[in-house]
Coordinates of C-alpha atoms in Angstrom, one line a residue:
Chain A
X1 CA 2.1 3.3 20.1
X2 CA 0.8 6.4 21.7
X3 CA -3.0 5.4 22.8
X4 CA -4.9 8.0 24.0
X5 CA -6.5 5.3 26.9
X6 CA -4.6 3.5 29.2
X7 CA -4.1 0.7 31.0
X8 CA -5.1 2.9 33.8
X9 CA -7.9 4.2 32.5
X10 CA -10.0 0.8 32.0
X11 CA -11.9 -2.3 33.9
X12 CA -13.9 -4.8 32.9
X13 CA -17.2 -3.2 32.4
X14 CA -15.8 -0.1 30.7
X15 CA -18.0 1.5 28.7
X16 CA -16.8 3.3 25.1
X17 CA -19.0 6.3 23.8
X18 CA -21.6 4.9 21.4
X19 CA -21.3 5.3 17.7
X20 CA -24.3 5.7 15.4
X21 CA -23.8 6.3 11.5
X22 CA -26.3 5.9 8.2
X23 CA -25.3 3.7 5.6
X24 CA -26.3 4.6 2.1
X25 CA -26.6 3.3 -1.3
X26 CA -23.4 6.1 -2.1
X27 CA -21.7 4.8 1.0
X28 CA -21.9 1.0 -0.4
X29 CA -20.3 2.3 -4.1
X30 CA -17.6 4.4 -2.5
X31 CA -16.9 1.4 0.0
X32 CA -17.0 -1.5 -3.2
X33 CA -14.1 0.8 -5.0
X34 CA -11.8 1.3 -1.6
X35 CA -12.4 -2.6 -0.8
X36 CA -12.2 -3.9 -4.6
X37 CA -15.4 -5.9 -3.1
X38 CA -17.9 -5.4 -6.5
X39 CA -20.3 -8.0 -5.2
X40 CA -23.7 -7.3 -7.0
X41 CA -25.9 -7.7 -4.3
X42 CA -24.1 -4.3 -2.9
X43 CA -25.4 -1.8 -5.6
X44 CA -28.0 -4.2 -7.8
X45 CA -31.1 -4.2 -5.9
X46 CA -32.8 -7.1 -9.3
X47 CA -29.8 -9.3 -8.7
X48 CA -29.8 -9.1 -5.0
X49 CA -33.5 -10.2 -5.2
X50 CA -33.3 -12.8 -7.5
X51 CA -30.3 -14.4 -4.9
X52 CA -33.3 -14.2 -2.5
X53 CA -32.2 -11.1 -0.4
X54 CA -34.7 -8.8 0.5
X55 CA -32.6 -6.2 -1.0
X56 CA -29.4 -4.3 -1.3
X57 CA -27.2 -5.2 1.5
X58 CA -24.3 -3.5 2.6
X59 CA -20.6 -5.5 2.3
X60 CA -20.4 -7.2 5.9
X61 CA -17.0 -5.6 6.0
X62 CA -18.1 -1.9 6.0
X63 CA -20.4 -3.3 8.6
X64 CA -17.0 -5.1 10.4
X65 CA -15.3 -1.7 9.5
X66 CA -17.6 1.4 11.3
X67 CA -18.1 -0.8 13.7
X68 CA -13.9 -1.0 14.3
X69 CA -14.4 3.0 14.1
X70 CA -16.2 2.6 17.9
X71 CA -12.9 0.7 19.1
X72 CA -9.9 3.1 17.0
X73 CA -11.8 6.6 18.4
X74 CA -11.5 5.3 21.7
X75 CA -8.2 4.0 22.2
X76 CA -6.7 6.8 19.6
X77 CA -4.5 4.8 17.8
X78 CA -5.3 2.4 15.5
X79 CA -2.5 0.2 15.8
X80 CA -3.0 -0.8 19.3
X81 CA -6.0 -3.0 17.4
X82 CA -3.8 -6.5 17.7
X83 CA -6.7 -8.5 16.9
X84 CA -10.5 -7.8 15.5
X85 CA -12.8 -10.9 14.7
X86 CA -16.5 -11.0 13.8
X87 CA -19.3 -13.1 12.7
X88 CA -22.0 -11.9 10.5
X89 CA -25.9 -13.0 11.5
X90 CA -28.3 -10.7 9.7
X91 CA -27.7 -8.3 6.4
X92 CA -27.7 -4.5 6.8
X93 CA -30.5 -3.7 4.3
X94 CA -29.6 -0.7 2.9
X95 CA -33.0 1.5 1.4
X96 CA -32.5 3.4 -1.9
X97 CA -33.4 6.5 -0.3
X98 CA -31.1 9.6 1.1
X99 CA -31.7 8.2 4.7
X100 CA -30.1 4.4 4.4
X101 CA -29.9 2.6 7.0
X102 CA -28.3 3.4 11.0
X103 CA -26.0 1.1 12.0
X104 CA -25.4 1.3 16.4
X105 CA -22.0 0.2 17.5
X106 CA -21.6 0.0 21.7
X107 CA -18.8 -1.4 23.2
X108 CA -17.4 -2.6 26.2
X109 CA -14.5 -3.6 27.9
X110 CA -15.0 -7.6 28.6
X111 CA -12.1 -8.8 29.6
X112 CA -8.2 -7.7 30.9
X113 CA -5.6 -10.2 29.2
X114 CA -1.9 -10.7 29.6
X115 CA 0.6 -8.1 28.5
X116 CA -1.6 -5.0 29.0
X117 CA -3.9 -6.6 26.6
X118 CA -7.9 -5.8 26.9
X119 CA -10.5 -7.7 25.2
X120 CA -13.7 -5.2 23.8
X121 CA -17.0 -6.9 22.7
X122 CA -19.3 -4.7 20.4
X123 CA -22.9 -5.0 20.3
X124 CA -23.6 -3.7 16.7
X125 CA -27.5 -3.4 15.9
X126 CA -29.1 -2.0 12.7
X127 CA -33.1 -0.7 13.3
X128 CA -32.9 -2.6 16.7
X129 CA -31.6 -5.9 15.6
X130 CA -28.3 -7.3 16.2
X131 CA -26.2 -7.5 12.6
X132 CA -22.8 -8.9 14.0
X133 CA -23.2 -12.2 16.4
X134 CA -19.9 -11.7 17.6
X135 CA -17.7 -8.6 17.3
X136 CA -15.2 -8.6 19.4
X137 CA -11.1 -6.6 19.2
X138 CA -8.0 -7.0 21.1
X139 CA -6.4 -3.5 22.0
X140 CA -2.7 -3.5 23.5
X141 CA -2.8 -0.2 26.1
X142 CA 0.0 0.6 28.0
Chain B
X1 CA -22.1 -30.5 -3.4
X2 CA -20.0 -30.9 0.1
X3 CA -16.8 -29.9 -0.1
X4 CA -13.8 -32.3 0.3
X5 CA -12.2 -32.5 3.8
X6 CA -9.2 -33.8 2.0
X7 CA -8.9 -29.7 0.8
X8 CA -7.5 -28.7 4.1
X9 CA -4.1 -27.7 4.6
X10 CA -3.9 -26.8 0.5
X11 CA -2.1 -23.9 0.8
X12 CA -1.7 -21.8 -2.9
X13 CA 1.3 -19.7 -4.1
X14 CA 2.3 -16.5 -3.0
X15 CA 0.6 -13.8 -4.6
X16 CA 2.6 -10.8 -6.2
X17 CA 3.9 -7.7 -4.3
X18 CA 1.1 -5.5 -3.1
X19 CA 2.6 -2.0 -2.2
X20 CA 0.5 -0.4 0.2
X21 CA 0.1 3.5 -0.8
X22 CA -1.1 6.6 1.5
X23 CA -3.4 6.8 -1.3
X24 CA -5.4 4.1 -0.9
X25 CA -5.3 3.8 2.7
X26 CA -7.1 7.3 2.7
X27 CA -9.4 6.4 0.1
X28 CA -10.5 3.1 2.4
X29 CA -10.8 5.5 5.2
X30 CA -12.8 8.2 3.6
X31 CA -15.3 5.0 2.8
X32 CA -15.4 4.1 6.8
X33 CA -15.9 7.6 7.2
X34 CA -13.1 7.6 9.5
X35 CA -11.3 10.9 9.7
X36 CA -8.4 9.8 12.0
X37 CA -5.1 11.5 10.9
X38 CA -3.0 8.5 11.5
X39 CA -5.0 7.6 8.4
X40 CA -3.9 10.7 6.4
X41 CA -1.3 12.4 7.9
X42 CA 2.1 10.9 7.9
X43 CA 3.9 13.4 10.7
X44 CA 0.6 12.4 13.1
X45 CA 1.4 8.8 12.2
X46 CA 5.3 9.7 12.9
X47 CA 4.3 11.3 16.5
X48 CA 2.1 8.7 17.4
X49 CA 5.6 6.1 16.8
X50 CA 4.7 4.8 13.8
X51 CA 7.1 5.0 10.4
X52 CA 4.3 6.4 8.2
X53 CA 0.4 6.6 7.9
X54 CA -0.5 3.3 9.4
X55 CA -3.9 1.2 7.6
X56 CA -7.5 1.2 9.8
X57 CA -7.6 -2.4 11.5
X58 CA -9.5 -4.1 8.5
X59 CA -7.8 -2.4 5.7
X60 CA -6.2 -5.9 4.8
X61 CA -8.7 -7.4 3.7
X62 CA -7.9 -5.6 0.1
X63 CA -5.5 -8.1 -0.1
X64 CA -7.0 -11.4 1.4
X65 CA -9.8 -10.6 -0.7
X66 CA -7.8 -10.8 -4.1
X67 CA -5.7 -13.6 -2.4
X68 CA -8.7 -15.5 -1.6
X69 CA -9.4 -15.8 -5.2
X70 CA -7.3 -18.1 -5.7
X71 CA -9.0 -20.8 -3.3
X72 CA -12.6 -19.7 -4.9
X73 CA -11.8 -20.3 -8.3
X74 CA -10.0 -23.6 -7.3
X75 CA -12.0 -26.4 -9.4
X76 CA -11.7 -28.7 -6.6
X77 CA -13.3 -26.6 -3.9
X78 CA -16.2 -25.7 -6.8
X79 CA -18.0 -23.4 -4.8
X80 CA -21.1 -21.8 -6.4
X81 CA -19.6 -18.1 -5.8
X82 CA -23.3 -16.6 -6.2
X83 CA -24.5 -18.3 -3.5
X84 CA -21.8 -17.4 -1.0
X85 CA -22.0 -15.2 1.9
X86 CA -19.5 -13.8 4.6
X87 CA -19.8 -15.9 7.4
X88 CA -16.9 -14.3 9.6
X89 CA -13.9 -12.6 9.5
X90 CA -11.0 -12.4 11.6
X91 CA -7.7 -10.3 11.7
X92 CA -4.7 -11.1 13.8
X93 CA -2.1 -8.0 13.2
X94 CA 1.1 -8.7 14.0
X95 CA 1.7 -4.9 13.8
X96 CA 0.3 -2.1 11.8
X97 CA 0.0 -2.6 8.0
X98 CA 1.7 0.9 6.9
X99 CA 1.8 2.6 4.3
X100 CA 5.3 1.8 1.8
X101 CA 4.8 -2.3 2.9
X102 CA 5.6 -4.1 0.3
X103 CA 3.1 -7.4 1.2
X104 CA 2.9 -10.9 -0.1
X105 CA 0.0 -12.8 0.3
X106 CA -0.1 -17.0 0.9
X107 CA -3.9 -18.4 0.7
X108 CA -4.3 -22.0 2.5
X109 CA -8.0 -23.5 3.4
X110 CA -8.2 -24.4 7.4
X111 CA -11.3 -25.4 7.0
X112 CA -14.2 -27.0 5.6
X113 CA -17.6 -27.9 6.9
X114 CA -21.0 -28.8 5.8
X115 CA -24.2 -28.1 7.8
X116 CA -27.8 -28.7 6.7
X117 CA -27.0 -28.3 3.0
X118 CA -24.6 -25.6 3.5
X119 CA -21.0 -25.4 2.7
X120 CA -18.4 -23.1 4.6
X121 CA -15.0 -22.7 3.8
X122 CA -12.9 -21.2 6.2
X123 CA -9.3 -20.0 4.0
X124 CA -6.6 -18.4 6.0
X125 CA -4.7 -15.6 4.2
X126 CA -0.9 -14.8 5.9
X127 CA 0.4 -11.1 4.7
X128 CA 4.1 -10.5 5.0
X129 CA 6.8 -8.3 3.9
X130 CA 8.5 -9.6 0.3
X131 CA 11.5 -10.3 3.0
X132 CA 9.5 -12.6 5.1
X133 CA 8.3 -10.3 8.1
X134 CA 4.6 -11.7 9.5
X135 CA 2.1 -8.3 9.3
X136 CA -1.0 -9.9 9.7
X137 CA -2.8 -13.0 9.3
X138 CA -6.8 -13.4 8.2
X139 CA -9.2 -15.4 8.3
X140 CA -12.4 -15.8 6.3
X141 CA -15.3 -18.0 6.6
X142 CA -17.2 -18.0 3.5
X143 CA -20.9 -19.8 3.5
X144 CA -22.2 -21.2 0.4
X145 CA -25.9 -21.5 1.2
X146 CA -26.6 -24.9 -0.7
X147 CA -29.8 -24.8 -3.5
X148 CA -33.2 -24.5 -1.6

């Protein structure tokens, strides 16, 4: 593993860049084919109604996903992700429109572990409100 | 209908060799909108020590997605699939799924709860080599939001 951050380099408090993106309806197709995830309520705005949604909502695990992005960019390899757990609290609505909807990953360091092991919680919002409850990876820095 | 707490510990058979291609793993990248090379590029994947392109952190659930299948359409768990929603998700890697894995996939339920009408089902999907090397290990927590 070759991590562009280091053991050195960190504390609890640490803060990682934020990380905004759009999500939108093209983004939510292209992410159903990668993830073989063809859920209707993720392209079929009368099906995701009649389920009682109040619309299309993006697949919690593109949601899980970019905000993963905030964590990988950081530490610069992927790999050193040992662990990545969230819980999903409110659907990412996602507009039929060219804009979509922002998603707003921040992150910070929460915790050193054992081993050179460093706990990062992610607050992950989408038009202010939080969309993950918990969102929370284990990198292994050395 | 609650589910039965007898349903934990079921575990399901192995699923069939998944080989993990560059291809794909670039494909589910490109729909993160994640440009990282060690996505795309096996000699940036080589320099950074790993033995080809390596898979972003929740590339696997491709596989505990299909795997998980198998525990859905069990007729004893009977979940009403269009009424379920992700509840949480969890990936423990016990190193980088990389491209050229040839992964097996074992589904087992770890859990079952019901709360105020609702049903969740947490299933625990282990990915290994076909020779028996531990890659990662997920776990999904499904909500089936009972009939209002």
């Amino acid at each position: 593993m070759s991590a562009a951050v280091g053991l050195a380099d960190v504390a609890v408090g640490t803060e990682l860049p934020e990380q905004v993106s759009r999500v939108t309806r093209a983004d939510l197709v292209r992410y159903a084919g990668a993830s073989r995830d063809f859920n209707v309520i993720h392209w079929n705005e009368r099906v995701a109604r009649e389920v009682g949604l109040p619309g299309v909502i993006a697949h919690g695990m593109l949601t899980a996903g970019l905000a993963a992005r905030a964590v990988t960019a950081w530490v610069g390899d992927p790999g050193a992700v040992v662990d990545y757990q969230v819980r999903f609290s409110r659907p990412v609505v996602v507009p039929d429109d060219d804009a979509g909807a922002e998603l707003t990953v921040r992150g910070r360091v929460a915790a050193l572990l054992e081993d050179g092991r460093v706990r990062i919680d992610l607050t992950v919002t989408s038009g202010g409100a939080k969309v993950l409850s918990l969102a929370r990876a284990v990198v292994a820095l050395s | 209908m609650a589910l039965d707490a007898g349903l934990v510990g079921r575990s399901y058979p192995p699923s069939a060799v998944y080989e993990v291609g560059r291809e794909k793993i670039a494909e589910f990248a490109t729909a993160l909108g994640d440009p990282d090379p060690l996505y795309r590029d096996p000699v940036a994947a080589r320099a950074a020590g790993h033995p080809d392109v390596i898979a972003p952190p929740t590339f696997a659930i491709v596989l505990s997605l299909g795997a998980g299948d198998v525990v859905v359409d069990d007729p004893d768990v009977g979940i009403d699939y269009s009424r379920v929603v992700h509840g949480e998700q969890r990936f423990t890697h016990h190193r980088p799924i990389t491209a050229g894995d040839r992964l097996v996939a074992t589904a087992s339920i770890d859990a079952v709860r019901s709360v105020a009408g609702n049903d969740m089902l947490t299933t625990r999907v282990d990915l290994a080599t076909e020779d028996g090397e531990p890659v990662c290990t997920t776990t999904s927590m499904l909500v089936a939001r009972g009939a209002a």
